[in-house]
PDB file of C-alpha atoms and ligand atoms in Angstrom:
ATOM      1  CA  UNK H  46    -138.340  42.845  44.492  1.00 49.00           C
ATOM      2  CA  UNK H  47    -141.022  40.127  43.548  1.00 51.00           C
ATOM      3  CA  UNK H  48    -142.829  38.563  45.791  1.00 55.00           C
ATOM      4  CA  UNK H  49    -142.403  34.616  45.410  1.00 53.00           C
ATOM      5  CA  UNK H  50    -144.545  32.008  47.122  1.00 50.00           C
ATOM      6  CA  UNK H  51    -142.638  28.997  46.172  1.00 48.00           C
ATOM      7  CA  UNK H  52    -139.355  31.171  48.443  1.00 47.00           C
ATOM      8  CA  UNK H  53    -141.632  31.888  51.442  1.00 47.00           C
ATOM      9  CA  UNK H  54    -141.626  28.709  53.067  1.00 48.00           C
ATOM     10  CA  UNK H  55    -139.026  25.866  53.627  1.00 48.00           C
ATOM     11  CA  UNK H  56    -135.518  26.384  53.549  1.00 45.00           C
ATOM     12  CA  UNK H  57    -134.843  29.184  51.508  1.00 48.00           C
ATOM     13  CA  UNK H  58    -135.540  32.278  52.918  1.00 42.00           C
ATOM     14  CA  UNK H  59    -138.499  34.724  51.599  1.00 48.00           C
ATOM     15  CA  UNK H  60    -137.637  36.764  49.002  1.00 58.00           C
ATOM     16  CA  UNK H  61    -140.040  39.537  50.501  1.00 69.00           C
ATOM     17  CA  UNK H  62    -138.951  41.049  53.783  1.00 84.00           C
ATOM     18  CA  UNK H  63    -141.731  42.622  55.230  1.00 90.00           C
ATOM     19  CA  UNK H  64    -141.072  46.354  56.403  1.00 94.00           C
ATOM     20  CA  UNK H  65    -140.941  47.124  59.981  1.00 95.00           C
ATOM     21  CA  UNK H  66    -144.204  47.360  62.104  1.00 96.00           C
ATOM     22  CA  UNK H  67    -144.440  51.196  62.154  1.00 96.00           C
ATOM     23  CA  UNK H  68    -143.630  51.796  58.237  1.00 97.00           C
ATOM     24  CA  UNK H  69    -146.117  49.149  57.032  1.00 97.00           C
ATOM     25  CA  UNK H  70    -148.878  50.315  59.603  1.00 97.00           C
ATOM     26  CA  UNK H  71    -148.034  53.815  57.948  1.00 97.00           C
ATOM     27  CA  UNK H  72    -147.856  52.540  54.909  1.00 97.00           C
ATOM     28  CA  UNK H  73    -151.173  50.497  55.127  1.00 97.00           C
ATOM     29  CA  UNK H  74    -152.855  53.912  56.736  1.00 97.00           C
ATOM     30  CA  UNK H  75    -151.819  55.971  53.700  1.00 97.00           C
ATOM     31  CA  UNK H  76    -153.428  52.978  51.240  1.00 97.00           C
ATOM     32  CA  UNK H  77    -149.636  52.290  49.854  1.00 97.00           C
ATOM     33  CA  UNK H  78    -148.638  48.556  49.952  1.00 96.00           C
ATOM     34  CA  UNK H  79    -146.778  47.631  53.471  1.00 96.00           C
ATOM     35  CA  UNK H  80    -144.216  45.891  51.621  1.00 95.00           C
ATOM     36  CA  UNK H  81    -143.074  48.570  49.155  1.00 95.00           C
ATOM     37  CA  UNK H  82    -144.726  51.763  49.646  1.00 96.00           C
ATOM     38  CA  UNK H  83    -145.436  52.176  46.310  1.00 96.00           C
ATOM     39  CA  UNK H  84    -148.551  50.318  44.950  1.00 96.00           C
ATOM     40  CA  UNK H  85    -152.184  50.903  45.990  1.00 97.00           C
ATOM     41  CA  UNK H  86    -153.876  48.493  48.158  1.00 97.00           C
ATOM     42  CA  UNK H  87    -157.381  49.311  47.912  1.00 97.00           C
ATOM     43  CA  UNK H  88    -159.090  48.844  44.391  1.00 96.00           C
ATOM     44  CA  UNK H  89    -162.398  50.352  45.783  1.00 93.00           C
ATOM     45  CA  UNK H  90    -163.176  51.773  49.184  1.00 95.00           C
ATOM     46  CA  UNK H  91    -162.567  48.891  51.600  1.00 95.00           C
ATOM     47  CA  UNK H  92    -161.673  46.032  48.345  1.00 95.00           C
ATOM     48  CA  UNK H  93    -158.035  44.756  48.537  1.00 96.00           C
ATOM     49  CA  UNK H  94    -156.169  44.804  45.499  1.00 96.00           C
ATOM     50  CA  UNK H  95    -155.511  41.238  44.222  1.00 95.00           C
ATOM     51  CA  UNK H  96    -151.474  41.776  43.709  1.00 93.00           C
ATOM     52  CA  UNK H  97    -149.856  44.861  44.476  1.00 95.00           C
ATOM     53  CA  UNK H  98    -148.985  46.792  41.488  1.00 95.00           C
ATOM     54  CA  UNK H  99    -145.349  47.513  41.834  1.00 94.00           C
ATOM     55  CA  UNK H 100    -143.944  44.470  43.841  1.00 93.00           C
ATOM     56  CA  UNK H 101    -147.051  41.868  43.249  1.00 92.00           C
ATOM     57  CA  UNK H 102    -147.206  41.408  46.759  1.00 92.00           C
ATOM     58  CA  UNK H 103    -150.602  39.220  47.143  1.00 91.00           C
ATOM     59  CA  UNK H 104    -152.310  41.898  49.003  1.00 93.00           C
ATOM     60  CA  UNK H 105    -155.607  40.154  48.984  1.00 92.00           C
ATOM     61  CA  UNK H 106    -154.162  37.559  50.919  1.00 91.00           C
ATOM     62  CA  UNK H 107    -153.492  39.682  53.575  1.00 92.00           C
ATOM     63  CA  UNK H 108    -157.224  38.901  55.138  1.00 89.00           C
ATOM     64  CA  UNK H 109    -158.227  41.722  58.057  1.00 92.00           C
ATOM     65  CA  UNK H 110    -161.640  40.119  58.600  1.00 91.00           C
ATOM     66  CA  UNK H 111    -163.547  41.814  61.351  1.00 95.00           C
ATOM     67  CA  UNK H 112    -160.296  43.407  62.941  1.00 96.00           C
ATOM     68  CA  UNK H 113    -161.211  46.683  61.432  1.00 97.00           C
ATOM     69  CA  UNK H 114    -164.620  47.714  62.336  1.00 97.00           C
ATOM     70  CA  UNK H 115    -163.753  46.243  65.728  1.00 97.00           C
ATOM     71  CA  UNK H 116    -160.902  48.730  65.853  1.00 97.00           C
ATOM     72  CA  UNK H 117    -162.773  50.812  64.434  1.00 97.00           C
ATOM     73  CA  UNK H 118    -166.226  51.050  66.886  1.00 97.00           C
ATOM     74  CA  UNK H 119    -163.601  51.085  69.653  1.00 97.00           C
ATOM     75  CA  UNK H 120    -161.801  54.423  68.708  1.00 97.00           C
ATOM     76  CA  UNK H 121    -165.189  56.128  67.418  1.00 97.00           C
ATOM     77  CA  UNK H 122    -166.957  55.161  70.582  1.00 96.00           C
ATOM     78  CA  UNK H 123    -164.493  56.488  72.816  1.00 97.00           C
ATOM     79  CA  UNK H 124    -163.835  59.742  71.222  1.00 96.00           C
ATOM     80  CA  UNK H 125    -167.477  60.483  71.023  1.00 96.00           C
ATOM     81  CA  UNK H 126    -169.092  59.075  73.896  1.00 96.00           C
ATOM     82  CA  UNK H 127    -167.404  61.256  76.543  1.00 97.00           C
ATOM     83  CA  UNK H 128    -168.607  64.169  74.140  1.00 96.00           C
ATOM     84  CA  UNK H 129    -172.295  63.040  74.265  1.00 96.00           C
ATOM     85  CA  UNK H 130    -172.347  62.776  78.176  1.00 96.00           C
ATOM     86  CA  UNK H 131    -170.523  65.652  78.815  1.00 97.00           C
ATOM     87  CA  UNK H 132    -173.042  67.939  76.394  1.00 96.00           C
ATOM     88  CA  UNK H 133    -176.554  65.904  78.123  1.00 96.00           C
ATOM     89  CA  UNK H 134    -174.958  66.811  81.825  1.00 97.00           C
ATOM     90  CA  UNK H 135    -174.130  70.201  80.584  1.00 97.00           C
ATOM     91  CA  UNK H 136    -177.368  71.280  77.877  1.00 96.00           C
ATOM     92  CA  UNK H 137    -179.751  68.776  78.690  1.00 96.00           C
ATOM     93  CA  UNK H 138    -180.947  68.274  75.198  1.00 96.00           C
ATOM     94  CA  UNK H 139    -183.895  67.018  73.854  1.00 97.00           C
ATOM     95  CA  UNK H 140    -182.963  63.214  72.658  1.00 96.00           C
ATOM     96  CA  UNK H 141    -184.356  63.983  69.254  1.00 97.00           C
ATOM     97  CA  UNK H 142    -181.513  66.194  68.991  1.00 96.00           C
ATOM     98  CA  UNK H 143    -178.843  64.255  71.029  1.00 96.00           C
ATOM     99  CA  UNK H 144    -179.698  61.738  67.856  1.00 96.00           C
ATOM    100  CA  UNK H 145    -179.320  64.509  64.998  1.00 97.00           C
ATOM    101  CA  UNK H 146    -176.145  65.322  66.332  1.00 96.00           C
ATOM    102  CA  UNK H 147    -174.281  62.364  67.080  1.00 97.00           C
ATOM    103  CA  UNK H 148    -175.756  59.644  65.164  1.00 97.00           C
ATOM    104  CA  UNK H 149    -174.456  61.221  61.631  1.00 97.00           C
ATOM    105  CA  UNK H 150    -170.798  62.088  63.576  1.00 96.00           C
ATOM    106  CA  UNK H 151    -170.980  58.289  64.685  1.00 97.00           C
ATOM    107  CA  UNK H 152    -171.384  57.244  60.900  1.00 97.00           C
ATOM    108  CA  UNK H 153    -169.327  59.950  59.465  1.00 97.00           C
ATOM    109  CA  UNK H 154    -166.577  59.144  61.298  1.00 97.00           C
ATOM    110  CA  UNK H 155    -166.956  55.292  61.469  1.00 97.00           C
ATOM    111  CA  UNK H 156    -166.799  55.573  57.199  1.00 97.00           C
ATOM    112  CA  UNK H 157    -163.752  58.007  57.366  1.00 97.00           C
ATOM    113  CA  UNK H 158    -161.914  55.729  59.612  1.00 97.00           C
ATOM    114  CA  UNK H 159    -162.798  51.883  58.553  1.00 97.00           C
ATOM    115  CA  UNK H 160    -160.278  52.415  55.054  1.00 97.00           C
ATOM    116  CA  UNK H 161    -157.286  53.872  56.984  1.00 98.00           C
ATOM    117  CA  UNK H 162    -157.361  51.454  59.841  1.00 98.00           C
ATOM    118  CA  UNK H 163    -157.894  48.538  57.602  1.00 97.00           C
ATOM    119  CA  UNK H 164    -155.310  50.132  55.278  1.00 97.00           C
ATOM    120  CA  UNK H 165    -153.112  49.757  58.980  1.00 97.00           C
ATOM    121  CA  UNK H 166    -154.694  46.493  59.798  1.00 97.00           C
ATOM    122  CA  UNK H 167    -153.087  44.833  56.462  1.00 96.00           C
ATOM    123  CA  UNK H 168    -149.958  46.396  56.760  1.00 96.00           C
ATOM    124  CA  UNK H 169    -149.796  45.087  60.541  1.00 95.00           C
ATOM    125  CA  UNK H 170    -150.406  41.092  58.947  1.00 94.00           C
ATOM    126  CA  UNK H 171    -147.954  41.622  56.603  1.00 93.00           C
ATOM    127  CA  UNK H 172    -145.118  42.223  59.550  1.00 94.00           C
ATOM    128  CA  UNK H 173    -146.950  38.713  61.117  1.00 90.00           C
ATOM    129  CA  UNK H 174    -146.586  37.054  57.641  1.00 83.00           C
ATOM    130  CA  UNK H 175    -150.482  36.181  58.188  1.00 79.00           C
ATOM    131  CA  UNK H 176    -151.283  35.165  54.673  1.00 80.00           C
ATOM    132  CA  UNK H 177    -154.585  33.366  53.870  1.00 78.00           C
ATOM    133  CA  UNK H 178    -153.507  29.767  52.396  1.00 72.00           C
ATOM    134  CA  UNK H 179    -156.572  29.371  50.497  1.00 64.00           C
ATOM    135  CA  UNK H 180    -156.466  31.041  46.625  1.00 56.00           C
ATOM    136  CA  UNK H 181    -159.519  32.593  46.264  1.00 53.00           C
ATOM    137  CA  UNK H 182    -159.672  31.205  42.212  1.00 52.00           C
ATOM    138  CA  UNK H 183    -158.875  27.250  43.668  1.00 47.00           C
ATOM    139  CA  UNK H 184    -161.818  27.689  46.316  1.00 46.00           C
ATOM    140  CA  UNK H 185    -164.381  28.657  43.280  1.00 48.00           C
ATOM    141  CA  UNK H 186    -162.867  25.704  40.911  1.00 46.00           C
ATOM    142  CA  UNK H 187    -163.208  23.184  44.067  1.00 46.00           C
ATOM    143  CA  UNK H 188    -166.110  21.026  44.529  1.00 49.00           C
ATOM    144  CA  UNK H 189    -168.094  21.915  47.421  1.00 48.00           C
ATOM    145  CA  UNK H 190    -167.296  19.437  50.270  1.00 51.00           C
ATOM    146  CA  UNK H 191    -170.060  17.471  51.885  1.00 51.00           C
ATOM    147  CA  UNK H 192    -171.103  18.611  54.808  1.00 51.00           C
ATOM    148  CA  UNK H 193    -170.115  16.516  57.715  1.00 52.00           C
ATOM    149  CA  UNK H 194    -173.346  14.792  59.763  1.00 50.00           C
ATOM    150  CA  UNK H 195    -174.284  16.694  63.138  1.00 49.00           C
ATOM    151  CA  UNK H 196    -173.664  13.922  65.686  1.00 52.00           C
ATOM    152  CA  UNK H 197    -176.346  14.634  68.382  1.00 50.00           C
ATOM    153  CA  UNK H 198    -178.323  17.890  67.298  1.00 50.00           C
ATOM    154  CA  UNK H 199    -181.922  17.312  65.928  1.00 52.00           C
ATOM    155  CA  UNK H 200    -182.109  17.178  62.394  1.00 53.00           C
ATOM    156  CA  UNK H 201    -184.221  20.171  61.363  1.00 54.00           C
ATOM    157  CA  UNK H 202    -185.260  18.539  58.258  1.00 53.00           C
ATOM    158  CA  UNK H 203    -186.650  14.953  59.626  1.00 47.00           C
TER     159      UNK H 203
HETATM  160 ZN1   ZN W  13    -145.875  46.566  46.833  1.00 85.07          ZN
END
């Protein structure tokens, strides 16, 4: 299957059916495309693909913005923050070393996590059909728009 933008919309129906919720979150976990399982969806460590390799999906399209890292700060914290209470009621530490400890597992496991879950997070828009409109190479070509005048705020530069 090829994924065909002039088929999405309107009254023909999509070409591209997007796989269930819990195969494309897989899918998206295991950095294979949500649609066919196949193609890669990272080219780097957290930098969509443009297309996806085997079906030409437009995985770049499929914009997670700040979803991950929220989703992410929200696991880490609460697997480690019950951790780091539990060892200051039961050790008392020094804080120096409450930092040595935890503030490298924090990071550690904030990096191992953020590709998976935005691997997830991509495969999850794909089941919502969330597709950025814009085309990255037609935003670059376009003229920058005017800004439209603040009506009421100070101007900063008067
Ligand atoms: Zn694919």
């Amino acid at each position: 299957m090829r994924w065909d933008a002039t088929t999405s919309g309107g009254d023909k129906a999509p070409r591209f059916v997007p796989a269930p919720l819990g195969t494309a979150l897989g899918r998206g976990v295991r950095n294979r495309c949500p649609y066919c399982g196949v193609g890669r969806v990272f080219a780097g460590y957290l930098t969509l693909v443009p297309e996806c390799s085997n079906c030409h999906a437009p995985l770049a399209r499929l914009r997670a913005d700040d979803a991950p890292p929220y989703f992410v700060i929200f696991l880490v914290g609460h697997l480690l923050v019950p951790p780091v209470f539990w060892v200051e009621k039961a050790y008392e530490p020094p804080m120096w070393l409450h930092m040595v400890i935890w503030l490298p597992l924090f990071t550690i496991l904030c990096i191992l996590l953020l590709r998976p879950i935005k691997g997830a997070v991509v495969g999850w828009m794909s089941t919502l059909g969330i597709v950025s409109v814009e085309d990255d190479d037609d935003e670059k070509e376009a003229p920058a728009a005017a800004a439209p005048p603040l009506h009421g705020l100070p101007d900063r530069n008067a």
